[in-house]
Short mmCIF file of C-alpha atoms in Angstrom, two decimals:
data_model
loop_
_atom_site.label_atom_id
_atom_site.label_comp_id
_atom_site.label_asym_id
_atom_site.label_seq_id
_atom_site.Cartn_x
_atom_site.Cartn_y
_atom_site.Cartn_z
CA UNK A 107 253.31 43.64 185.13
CA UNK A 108 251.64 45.49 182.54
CA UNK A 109 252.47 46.17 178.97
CA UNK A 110 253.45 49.72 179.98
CA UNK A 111 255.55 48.82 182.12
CA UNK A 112 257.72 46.44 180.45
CA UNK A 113 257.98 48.75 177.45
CA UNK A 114 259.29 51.25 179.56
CA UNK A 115 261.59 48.43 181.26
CA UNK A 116 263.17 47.97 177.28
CA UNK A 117 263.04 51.67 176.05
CA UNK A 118 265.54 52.30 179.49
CA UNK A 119 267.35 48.82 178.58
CA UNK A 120 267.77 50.17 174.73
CA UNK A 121 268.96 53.69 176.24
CA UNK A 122 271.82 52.36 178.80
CA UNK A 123 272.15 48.51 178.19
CA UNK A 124 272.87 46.31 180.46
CA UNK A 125 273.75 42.82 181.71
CA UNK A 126 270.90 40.33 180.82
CA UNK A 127 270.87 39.26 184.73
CA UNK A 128 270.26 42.86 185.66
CA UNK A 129 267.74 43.56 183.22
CA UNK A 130 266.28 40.36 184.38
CA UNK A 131 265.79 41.08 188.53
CA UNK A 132 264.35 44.15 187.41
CA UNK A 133 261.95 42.51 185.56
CA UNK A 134 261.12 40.52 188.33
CA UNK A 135 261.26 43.49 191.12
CA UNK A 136 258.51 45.62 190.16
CA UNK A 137 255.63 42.24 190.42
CA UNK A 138 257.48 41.65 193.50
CA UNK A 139 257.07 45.27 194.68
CA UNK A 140 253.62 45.70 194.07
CA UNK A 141 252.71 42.48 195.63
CA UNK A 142 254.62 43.43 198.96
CA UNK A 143 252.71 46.65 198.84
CA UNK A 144 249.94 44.83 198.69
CA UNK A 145 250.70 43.12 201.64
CA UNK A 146 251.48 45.91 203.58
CA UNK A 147 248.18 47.12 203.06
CA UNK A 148 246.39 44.04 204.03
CA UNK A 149 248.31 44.36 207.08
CA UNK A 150 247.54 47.59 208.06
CA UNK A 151 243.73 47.62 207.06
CA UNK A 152 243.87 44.41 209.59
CA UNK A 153 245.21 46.57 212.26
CA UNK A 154 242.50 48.72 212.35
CA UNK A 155 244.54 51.57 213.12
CA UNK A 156 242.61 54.67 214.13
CA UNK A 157 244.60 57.10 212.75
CA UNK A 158 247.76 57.31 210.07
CA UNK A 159 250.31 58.76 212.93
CA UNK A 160 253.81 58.34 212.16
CA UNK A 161 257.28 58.92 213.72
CA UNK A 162 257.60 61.43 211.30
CA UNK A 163 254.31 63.03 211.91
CA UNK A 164 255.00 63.76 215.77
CA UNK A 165 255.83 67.15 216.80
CA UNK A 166 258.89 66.10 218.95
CA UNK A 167 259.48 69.58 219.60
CA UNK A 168 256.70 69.92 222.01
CA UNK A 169 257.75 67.78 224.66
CA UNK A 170 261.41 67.12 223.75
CA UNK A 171 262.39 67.56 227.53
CA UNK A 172 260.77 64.59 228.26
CA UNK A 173 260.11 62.15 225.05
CA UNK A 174 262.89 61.32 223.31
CA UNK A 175 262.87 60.23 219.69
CA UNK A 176 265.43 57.37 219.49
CA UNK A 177 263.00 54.82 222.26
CA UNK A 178 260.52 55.18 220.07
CA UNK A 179 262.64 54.69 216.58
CA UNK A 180 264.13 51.65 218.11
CA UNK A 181 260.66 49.87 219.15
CA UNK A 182 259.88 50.88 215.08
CA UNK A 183 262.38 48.13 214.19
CA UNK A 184 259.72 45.59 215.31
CA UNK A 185 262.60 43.77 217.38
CA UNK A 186 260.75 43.81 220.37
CA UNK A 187 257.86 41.76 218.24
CA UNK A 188 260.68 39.24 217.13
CA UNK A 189 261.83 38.55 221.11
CA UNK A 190 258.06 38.54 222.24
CA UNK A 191 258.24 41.25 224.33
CA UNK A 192 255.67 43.08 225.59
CA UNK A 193 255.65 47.37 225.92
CA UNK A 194 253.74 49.36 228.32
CA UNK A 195 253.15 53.30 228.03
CA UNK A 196 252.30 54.95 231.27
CA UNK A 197 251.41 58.34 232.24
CA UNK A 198 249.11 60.71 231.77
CA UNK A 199 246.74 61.84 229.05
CA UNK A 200 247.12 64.55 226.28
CA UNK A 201 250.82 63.87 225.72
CA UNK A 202 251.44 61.70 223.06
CA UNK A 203 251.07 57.83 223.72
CA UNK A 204 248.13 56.91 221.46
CA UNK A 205 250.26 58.36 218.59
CA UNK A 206 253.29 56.96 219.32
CA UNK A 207 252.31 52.88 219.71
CA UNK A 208 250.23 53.69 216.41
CA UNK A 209 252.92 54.83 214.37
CA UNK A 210 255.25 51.59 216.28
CA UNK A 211 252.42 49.40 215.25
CA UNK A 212 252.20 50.57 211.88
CA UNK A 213 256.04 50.54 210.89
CA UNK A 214 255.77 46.68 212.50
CA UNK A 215 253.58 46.47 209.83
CA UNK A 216 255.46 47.09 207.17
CA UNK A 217 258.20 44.87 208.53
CA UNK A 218 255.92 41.91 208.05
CA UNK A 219 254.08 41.44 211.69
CA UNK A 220 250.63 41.00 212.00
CA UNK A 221 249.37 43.66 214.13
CA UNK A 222 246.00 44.58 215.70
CA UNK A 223 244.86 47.59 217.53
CA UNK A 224 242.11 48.21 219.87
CA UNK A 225 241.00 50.01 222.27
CA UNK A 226 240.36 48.49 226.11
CA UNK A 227 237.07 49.81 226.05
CA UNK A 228 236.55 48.10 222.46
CA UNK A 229 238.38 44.76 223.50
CA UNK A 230 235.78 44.34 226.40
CA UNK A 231 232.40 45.02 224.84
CA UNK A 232 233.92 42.79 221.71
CA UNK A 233 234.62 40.10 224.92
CA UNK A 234 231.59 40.27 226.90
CA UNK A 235 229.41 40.08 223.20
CA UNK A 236 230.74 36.75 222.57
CA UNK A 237 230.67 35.68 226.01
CA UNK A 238 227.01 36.24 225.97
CA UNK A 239 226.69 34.72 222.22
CA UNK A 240 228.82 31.58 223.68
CA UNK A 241 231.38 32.63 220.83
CA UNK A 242 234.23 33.72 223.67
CA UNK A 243 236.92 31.13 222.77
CA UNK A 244 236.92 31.30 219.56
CA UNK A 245 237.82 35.59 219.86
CA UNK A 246 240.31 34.84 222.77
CA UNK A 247 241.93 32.68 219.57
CA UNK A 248 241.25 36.01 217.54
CA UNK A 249 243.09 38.23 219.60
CA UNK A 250 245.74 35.10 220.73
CA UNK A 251 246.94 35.11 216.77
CA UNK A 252 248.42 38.63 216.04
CA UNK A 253 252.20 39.14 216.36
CA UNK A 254 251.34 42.42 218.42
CA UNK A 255 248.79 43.54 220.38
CA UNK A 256 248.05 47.19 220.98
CA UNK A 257 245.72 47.50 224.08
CA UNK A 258 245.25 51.77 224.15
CA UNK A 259 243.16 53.69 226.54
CA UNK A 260 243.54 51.20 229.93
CA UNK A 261 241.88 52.99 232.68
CA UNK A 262 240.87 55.65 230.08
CA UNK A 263 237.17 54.60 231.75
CA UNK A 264 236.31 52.87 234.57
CA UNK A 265 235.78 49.33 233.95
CA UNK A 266 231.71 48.76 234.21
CA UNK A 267 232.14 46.02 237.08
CA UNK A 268 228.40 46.34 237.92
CA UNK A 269 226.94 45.67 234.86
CA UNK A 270 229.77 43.38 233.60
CA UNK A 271 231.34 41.50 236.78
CA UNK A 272 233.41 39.43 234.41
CA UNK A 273 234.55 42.52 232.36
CA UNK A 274 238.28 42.16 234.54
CA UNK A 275 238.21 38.15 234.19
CA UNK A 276 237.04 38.74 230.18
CA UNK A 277 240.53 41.00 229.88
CA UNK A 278 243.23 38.77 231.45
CA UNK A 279 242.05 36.09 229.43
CA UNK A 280 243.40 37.26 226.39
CA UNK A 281 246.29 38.69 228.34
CA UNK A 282 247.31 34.92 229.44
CA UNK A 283 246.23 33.64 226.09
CA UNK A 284 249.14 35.59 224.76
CA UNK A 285 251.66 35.29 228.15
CA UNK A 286 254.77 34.36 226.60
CA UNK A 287 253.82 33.91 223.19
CA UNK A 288 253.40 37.32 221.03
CA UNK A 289 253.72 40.36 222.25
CA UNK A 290 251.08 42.65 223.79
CA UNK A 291 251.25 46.54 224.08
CA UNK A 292 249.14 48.41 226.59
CA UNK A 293 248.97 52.03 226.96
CA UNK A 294 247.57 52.97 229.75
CA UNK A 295 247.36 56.34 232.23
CA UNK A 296 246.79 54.36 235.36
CA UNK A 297 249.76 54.02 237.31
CA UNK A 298 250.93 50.32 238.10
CA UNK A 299 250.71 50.83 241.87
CA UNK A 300 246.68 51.98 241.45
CA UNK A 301 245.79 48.38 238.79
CA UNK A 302 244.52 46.49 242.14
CA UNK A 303 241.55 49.37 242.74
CA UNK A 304 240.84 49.87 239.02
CA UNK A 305 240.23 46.46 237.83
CA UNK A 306 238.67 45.66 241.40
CA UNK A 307 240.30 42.51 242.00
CA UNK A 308 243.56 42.15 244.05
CA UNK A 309 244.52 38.42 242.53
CA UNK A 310 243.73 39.69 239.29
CA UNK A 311 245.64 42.60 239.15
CA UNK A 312 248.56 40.61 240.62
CA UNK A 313 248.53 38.01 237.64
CA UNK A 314 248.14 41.12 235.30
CA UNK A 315 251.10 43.02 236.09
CA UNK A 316 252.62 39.53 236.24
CA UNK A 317 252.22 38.76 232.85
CA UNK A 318 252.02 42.14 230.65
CA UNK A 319 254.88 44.45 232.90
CA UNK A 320 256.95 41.67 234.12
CA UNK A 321 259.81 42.05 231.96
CA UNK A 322 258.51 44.54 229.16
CA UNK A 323 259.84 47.97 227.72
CA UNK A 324 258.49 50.37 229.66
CA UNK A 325 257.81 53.85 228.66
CA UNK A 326 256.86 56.57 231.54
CA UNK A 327 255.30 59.74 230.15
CA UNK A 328 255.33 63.18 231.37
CA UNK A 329 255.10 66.69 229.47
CA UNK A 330 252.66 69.45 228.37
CA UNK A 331 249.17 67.99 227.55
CA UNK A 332 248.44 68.46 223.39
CA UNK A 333 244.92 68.55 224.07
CA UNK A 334 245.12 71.01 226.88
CA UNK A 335 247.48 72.87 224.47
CA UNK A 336 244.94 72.64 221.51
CA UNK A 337 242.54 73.84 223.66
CA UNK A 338 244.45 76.83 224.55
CA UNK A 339 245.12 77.83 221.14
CA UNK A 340 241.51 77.56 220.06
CA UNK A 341 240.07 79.90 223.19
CA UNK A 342 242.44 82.62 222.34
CA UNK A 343 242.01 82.60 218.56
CA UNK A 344 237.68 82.73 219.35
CA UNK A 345 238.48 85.42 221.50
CA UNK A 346 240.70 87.10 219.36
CA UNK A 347 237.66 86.64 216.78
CA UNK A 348 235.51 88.18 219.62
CA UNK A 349 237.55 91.05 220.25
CA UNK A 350 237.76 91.38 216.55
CA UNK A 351 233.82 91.46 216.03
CA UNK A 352 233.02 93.52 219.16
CA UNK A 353 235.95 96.38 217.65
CA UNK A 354 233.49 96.23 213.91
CA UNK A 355 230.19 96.65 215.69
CA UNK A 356 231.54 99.57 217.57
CA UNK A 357 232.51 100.84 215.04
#
């Protein structure tokens, strides 16, 4: 605490005095603050979040016929971290999921959970480096160690299985590293019934759904795209500005 501070602390103690306890936890509150902030911080700069999305910073307007608020608030509570359970968003792109387990990851954060987020695409060429630097046990142990995993983007690309046969293998090892243990989020736009043809491997896929859906919270998406919507939006306004330009060089 600095000198500032506990000045202020006595000019509001000589202003309305009170009990020597009280004046004492607040003493003590504002180190204690500042060091949980702190903390927080650490936390979320070890996530690796991509973005700052929030619950608050959805537009739950946009789809509210089909994503409801209160799912989503509840997962914020970090319960679902506490019971080990896992959570899988499905459907398609452009509607919100990315978002949404970022701003769940982030409030798990605050709540004291050590939380990392990645990308599948990022997960496997992080895998498949250290498999070819002999270094792959030691990042299974990496990823095995947060609280939560976010996996985002699953089938976002096609797995690479001719350059990297081992890319599917590489994947459900950290899957069944964490089986039981933490909890593991995937968000994904590849519907469970197609996992068999994208990851190539029938007994693989199998032990996959086994050990991330079996039993989680599962979210289904549906709804307007935001990206198609975006998209929309900036056509018309560059052909409004065309109309616009074409209307001052007739003229």
């Amino acid at each position: 605490m600095t000198s500032e501070e506990v000045d202020q602390l006595l000019a509001e103690g000589d202003k309305a005095p009170v009990p020597n306890l009280h004046f004492l936890e607040r003493f003590l509150s504002v180190p204690a603050h500042r060091r949980m902030e702190r903390s927080i911080q650490r936390r979320l700069q070890m996530a690796r979040f991509r973005d700052g999305a929030s619950l608050e910073s959805f537009n739950w307007e946009f789809n509210k016929a089909t994503i409801e608020r209160l799912p989503f608030e509840e997962l914020a509570t970090g319960d679902f971290v506490r019971r080990q359970d896992n959570v899988v968003f499905v459907g398609k792109s452009g509607v919100g999921k990315s978002h949404l387990i970022q701003s769940v990851g982030r409030s798990c954060c605050s709540l004291g959970y050590r939380v990392r987020y990645t990308t599948s695409a990022a997960l496997l060429e992080d895998l498949m480096a250290a498999s070819g630097d002999k270094t792959l046990p030691h990042r299974v142990r990496y990823y095995g160690r947060f609280d939560l995993l976010i996996i985002d983007e699953f089938g976002f690309d096609k797995l690479e299985r001719r350059e990297y046969p081992e890319s599917s293998s590489l994947l459900y090892k950290v899957i069944d590293s964490r089986n039981g243990k933490r909890s593991t989020a995937l968000v994904t736009n590849v519907d469970f019934k197609h996992w068999t043809d994208y990851l190539g491997d029938p007994p693989l896929a199998m032990a996959m759904l086994d050990r991330v859906v079996d039993g989680a919270i599962i979210h289904r998406f549906d709804g307007k795209s935001y990206r198609a919507h975006r998209a929309e939006q900036k056509e018309k306004n560059g052909n409004g500005h065309a109309r616009s330009d074409e209307k001052k060089t007739k003229r």
